[in-house]
Protein backbone atom coordinates (compact mmCIF):
# COMPACT_ATOMS: atom_id res chain seq x y z
CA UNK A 1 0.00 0.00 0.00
CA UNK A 2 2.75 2.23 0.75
CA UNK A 3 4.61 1.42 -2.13
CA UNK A 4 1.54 2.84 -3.95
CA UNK A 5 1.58 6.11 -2.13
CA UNK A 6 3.03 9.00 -4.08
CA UNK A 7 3.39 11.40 -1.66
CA UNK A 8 3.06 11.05 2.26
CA UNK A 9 0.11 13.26 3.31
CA UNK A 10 0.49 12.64 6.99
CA UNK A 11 3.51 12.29 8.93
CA UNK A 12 3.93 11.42 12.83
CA UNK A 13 7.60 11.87 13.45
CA UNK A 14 7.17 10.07 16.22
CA UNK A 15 6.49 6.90 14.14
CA UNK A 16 9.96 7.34 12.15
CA UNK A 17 12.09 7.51 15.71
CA UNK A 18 10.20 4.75 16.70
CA UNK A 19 10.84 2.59 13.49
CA UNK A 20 14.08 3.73 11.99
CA UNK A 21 17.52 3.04 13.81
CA UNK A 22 19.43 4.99 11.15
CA UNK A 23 19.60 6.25 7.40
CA UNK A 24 22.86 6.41 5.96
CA UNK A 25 23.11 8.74 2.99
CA UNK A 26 25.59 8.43 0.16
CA UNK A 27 27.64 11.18 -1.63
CA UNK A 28 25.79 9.91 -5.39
CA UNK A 29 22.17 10.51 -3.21
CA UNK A 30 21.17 6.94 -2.32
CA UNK A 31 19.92 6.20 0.96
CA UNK A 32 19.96 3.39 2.75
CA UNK A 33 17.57 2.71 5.67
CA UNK A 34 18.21 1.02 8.35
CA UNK A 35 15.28 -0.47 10.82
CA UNK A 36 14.83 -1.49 14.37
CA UNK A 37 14.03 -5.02 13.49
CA UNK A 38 17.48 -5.32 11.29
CA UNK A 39 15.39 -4.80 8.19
CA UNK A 40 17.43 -2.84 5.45
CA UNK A 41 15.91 -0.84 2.35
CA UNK A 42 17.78 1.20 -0.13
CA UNK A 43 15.96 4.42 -2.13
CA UNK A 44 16.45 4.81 -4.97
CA UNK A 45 16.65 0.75 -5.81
C-alpha cells in the first residue's frame, strides 16, 4: 500500500524515531535505511 503512495500526506515523526535506527546517505544521493528489526531498504533501488 505504501509502495503505492506518491506522496506522504500525513507524517507522525514520532512513528519514524520509533521505526528507523538509522539512514545512511551516500555522496551519489542513495539512501539506505536502516530499521529497528534489522530490516534494510535502499531508495532509490
Amino acid at each position: 500500500m505504501l509502495e503505492e503512495q506518491k506522496e506522504c500526506v500525513e507524517f507522525e515523526p514520532g512513528a519514524f524515531v520509533a521505526l528507523v535506527d538509522k539512514v545512511i546517505i551516500q555522496h551519489d544521493g542513495h539512501m539506505g535505511f536502516c530499521f529497528r528489526n534489522g530490516m534494510k531498504c535502499e531508495y532509490p533501488q
